[in-house]
mmCIF file of C-alpha atoms and ligand atoms in Angstrom:
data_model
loop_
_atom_site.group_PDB
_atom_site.id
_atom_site.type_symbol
_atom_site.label_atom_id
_atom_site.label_comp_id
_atom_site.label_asym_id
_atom_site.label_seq_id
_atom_site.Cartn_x
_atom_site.Cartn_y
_atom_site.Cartn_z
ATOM 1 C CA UNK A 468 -72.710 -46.982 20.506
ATOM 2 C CA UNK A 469 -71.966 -48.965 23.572
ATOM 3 C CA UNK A 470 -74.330 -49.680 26.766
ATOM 4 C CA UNK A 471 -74.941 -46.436 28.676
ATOM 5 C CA UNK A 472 -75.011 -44.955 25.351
ATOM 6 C CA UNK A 473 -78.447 -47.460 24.564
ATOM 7 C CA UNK A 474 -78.823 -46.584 28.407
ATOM 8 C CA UNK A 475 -79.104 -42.907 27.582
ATOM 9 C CA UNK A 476 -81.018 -43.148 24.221
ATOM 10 C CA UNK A 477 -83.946 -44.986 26.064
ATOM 11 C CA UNK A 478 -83.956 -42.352 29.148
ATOM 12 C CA UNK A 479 -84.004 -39.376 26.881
ATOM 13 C CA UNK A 480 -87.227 -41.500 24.768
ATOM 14 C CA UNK A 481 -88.960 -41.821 28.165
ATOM 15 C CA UNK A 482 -89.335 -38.004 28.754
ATOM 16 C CA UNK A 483 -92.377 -38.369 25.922
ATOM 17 C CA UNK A 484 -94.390 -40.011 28.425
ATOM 18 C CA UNK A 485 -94.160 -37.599 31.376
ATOM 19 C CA UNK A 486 -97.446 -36.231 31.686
ATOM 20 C CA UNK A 487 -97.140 -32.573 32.366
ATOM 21 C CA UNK A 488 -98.390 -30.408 35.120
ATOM 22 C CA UNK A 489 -98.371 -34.372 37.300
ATOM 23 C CA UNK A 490 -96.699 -36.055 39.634
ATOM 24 C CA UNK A 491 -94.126 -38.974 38.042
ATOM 25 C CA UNK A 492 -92.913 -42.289 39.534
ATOM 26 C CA UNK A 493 -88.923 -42.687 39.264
ATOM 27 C CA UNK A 494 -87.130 -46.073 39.622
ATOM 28 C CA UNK A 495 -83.741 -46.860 41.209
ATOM 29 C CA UNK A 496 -80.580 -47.938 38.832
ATOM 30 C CA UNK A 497 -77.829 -46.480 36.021
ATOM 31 C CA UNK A 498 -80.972 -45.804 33.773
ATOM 32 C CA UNK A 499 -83.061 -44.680 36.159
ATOM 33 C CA UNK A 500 -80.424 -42.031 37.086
ATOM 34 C CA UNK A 501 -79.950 -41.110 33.082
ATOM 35 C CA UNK A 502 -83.886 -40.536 33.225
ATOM 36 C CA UNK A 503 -83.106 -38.584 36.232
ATOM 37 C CA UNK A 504 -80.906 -36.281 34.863
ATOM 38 C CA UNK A 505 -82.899 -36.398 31.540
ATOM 39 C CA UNK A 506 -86.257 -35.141 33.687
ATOM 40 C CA UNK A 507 -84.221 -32.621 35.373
ATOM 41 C CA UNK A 508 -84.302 -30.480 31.841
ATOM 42 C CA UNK A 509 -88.127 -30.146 32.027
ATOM 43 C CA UNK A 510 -88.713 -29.962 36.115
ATOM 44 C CA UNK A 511 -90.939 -26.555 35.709
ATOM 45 C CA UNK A 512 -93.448 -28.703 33.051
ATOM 46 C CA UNK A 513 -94.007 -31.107 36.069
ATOM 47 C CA UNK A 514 -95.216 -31.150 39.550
ATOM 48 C CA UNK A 515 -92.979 -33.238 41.306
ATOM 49 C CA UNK A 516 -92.113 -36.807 41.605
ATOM 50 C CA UNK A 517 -92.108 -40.279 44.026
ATOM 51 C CA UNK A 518 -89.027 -42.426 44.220
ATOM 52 C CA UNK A 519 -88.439 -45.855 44.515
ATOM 53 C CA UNK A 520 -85.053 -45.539 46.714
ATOM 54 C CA UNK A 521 -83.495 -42.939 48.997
ATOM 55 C CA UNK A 522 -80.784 -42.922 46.263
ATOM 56 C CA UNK A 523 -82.846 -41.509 43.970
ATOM 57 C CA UNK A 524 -85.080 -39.464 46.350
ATOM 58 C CA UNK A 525 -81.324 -37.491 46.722
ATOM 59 C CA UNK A 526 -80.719 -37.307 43.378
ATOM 60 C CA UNK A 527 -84.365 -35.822 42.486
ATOM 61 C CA UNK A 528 -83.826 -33.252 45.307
ATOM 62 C CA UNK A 529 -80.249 -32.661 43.814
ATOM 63 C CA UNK A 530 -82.129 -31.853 40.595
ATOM 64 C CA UNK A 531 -84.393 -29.430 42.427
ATOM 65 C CA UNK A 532 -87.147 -31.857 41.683
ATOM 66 C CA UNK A 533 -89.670 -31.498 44.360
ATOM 67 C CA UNK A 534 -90.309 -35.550 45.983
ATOM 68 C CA UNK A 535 -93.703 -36.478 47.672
ATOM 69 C CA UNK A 536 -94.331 -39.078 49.614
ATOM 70 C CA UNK A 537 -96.237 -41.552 47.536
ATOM 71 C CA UNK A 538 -99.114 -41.966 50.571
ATOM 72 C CA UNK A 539 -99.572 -37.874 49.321
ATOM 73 C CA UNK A 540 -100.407 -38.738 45.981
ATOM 74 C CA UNK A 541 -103.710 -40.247 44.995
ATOM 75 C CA UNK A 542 -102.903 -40.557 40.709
ATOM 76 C CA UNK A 543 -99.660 -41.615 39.323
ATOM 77 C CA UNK A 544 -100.335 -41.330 35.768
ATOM 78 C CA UNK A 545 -96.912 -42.897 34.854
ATOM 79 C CA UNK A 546 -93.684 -44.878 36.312
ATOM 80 C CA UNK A 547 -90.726 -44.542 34.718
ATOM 81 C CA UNK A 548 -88.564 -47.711 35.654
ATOM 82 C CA UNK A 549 -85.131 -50.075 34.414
ATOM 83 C CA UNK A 550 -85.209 -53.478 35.021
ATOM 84 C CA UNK A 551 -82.681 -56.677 34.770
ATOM 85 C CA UNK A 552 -84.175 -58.783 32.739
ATOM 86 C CA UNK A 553 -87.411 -58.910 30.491
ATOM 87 C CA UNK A 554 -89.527 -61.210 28.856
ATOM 88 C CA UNK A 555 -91.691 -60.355 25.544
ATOM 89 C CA UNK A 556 -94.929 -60.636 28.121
ATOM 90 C CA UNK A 557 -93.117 -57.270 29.740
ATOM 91 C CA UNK A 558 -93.083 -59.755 32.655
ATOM 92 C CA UNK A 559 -89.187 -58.487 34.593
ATOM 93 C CA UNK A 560 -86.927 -59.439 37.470
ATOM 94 C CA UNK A 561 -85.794 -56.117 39.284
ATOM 95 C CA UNK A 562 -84.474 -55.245 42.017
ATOM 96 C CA UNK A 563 -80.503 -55.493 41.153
ATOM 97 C CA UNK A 564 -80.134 -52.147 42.793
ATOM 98 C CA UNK A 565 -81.730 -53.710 45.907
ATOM 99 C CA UNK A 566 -84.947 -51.435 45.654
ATOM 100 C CA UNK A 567 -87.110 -53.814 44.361
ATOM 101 C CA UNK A 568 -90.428 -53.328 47.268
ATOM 102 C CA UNK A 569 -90.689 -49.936 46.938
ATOM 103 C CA UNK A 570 -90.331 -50.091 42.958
ATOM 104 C CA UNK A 571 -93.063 -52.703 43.127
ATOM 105 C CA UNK A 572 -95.454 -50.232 45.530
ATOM 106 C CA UNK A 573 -95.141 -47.520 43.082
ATOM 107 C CA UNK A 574 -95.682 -49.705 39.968
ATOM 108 C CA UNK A 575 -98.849 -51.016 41.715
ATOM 109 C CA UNK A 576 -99.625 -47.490 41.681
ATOM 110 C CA UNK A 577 -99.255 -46.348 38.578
ATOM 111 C CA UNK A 578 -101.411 -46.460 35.579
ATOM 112 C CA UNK A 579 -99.080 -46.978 33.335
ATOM 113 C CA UNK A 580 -95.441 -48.400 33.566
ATOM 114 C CA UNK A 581 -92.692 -47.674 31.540
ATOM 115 C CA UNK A 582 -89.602 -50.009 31.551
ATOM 116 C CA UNK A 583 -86.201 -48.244 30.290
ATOM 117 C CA UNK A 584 -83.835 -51.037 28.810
ATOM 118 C CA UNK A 585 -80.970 -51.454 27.135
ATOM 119 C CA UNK A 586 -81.265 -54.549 24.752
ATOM 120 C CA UNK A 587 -78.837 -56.814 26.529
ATOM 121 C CA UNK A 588 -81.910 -57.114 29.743
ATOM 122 C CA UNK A 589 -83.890 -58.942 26.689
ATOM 123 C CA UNK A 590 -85.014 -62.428 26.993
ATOM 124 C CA UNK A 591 -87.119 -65.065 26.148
ATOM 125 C CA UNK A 592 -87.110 -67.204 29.891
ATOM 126 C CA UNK A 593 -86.952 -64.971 32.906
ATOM 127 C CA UNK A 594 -83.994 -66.294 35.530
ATOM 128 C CA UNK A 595 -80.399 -66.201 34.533
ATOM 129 C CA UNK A 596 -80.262 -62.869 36.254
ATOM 130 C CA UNK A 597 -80.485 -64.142 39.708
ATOM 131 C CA UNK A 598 -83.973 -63.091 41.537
ATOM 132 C CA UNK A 599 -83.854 -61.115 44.300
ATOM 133 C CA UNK A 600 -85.551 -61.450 47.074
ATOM 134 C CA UNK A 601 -85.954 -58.738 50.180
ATOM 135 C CA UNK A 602 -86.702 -60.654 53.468
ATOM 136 C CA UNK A 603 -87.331 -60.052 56.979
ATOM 137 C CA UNK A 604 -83.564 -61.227 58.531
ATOM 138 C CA UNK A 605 -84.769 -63.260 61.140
ATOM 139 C CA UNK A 606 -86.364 -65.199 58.183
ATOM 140 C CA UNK A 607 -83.430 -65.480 55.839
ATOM 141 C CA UNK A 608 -82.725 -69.375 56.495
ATOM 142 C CA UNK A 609 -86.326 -69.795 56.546
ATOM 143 C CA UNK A 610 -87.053 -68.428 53.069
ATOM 144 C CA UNK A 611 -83.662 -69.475 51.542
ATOM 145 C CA UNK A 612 -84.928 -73.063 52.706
ATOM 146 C CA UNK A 613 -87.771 -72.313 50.789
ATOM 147 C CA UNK A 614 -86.166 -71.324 47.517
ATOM 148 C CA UNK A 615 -84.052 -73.960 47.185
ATOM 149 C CA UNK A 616 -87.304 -76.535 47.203
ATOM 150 C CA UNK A 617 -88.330 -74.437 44.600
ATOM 151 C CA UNK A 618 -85.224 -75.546 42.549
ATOM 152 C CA UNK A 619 -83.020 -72.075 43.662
ATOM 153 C CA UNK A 620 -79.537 -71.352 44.850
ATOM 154 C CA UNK A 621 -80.079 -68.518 47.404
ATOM 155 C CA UNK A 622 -77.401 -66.432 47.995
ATOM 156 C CA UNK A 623 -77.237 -63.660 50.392
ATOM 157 C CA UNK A 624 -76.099 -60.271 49.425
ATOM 158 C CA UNK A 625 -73.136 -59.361 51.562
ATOM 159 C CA UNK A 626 -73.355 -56.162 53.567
ATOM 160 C CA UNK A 627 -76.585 -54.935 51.830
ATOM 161 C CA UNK A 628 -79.298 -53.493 53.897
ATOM 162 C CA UNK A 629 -82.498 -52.201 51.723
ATOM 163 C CA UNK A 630 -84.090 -49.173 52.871
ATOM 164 C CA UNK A 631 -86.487 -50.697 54.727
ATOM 165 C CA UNK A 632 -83.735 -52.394 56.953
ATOM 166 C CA UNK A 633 -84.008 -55.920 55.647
ATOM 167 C CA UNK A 634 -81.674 -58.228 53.511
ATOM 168 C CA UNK A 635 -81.938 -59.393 49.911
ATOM 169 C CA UNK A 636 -81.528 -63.062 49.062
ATOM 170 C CA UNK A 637 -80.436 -63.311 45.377
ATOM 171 C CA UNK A 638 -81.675 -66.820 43.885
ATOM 172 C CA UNK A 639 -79.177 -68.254 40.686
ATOM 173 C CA UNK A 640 -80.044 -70.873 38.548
ATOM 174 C CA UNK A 641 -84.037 -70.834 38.126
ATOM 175 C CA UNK A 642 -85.372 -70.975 34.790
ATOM 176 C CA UNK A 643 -88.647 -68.797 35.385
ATOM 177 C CA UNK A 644 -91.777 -70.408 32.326
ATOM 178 C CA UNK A 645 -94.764 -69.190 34.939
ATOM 179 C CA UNK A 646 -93.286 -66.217 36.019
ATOM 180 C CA UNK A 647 -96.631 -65.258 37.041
ATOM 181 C CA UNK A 648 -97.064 -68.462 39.143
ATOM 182 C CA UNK A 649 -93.523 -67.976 40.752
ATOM 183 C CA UNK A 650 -94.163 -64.651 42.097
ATOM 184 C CA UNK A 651 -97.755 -65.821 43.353
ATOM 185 C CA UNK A 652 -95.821 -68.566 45.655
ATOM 186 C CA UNK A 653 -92.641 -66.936 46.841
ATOM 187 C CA UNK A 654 -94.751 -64.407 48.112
ATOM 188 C CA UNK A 655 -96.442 -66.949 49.832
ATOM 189 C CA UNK A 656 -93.074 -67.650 51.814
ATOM 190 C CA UNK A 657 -93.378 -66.287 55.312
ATOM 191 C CA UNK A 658 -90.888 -63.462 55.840
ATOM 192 C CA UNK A 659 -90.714 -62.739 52.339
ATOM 193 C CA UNK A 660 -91.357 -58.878 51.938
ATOM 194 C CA UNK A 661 -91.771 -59.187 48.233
ATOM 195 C CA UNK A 662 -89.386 -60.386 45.376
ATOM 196 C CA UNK A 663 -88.323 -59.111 42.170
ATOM 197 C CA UNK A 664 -90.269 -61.047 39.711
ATOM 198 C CA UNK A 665 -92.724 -58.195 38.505
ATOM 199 C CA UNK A 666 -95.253 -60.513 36.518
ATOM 200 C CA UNK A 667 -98.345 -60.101 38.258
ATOM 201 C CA UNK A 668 -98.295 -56.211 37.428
ATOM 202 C CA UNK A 669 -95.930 -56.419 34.051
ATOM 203 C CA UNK A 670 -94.676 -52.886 32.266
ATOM 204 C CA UNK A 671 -97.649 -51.504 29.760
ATOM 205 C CA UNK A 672 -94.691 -50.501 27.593
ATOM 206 C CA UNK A 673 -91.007 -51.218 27.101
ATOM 207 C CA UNK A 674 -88.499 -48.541 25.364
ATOM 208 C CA UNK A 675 -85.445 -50.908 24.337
ATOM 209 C CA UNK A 676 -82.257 -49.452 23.566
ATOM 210 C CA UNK A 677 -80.971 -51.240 20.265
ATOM 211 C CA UNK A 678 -78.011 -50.598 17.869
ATOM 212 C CA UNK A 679 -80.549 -49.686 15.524
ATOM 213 C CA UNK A 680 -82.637 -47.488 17.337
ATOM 214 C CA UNK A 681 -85.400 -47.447 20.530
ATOM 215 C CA UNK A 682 -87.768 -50.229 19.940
ATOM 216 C CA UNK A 683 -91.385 -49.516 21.294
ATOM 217 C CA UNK A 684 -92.320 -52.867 22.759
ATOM 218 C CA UNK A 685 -96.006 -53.730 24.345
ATOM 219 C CA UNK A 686 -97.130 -56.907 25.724
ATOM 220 C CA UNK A 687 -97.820 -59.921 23.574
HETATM 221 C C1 5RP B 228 -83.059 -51.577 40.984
HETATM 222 C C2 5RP B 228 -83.643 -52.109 39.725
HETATM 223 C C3 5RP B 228 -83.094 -51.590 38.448
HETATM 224 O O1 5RP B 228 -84.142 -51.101 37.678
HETATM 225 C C4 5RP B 228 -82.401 -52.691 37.724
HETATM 226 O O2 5RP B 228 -81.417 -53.257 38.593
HETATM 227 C C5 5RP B 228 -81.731 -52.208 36.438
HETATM 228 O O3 5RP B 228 -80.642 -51.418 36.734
HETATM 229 P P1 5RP B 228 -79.762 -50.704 35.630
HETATM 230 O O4 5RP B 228 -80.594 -49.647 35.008
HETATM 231 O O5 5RP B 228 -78.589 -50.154 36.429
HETATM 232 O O6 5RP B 228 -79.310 -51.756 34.651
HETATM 233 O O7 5RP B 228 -84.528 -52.911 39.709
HETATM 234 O O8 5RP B 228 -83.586 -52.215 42.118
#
């Protein structure tokens, strides 16, 4: 088995917590886009879906998946999600794929959140995956001034534009212990749109994709 194939075991595992006859939140990213495809084989049990990019808004529609806007939908009973790394508190840093304010709206949403991962996004300390963080670009010195007080290296993403028209700063070397804490202040930082540390609203369950098999994983 290699990754995609753990990647693909864990998006097929997902499709047992689509609620039928509802409306169900998609992430962005290579496992998202196995779910995707995966959810595509049971679009007439399911009313439609929101998405968490305009990548995989297109790829829904490709699907004939019908896509609401999320300000349309007052229950999400479910958000189906990847994510870079996690910790065992289901705390994760997201946002690789860029998509990371929009994932965090429709996670805020949802009732329940379900991270997709393949084992290798396990770990105990949140942070060697570098955080990203979408800011307003007139603010970009401003906040990267801020990170690095906070003990980061910001780097800017190269010709990246989210879909909300703003820039990502990814932030190497923190070692993330309050993860909780962390997101609390760089949101703080003005012209920060929001960051990829999802702590404050963690995943309710995790389906990891091991050599031996999808682990069920809950907070602990
Ligand atoms: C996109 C994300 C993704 O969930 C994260 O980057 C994981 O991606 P992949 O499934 O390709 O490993 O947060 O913004």
């Amino acid at each position: 088995m290699n990754q995609d194939e753990l990647k693909q075991a864990v998006a097929h595992a997902a499709l047992a917590y689509v609620v039928e006859d509802s409306i169900v939140g998609v992430g962005t990213g290579s496992t998202a886009r196995m779910f995707i495809k995966a959810l595509s084989g049971m679009k007439d049990r399911i009313t439609g879906a929101v998405a968490s990019s305009e990548d995989t808004r297109k790829r829904l529609e490709g699907h004939g998946i019908r896509v609401f806007d999320l300000n349309e939908v007052s229950e999400l009973p479910v958000y189906i999600d990847g994510a870079d790394e996690i910790n065992p508190g289901l705390h994760m840093i997201k946002g690789g794929g860029g998509a990371l304010t929009r994932e965090k709206i429709i996670a805020a949403v949802a009732k329940t959140f379900v991270c997709i991962a393949d084992e290798s996004k396990r770990v105990n300390v949140l942070g060697a995956f570098p955080l990203p963080i979408e800011v307003i670009p007139m603010a970009t010195a401003h906040v990267a001034r801020a990170m690095v007080d906070l003990g980061g290296s910001p780097v800017l993403r190269e010709g990246f534009r989210t879909d909300n028209g703003n820039l990502i700063l990814d932030v190497h070397g923190l070692q993330i212990v309050d993860p909780v804490g962390l997101e609390t202040r760089i949101n703080h930082i003005v012209g920060v749109v929001s960051n990829g540390l999802f702590a404050r609203r963690p995943a309710d369950i995790c389906l990891l994709g091991t050599y031996s098999g999808v682990q069920v994983l809950s907070a602990h």
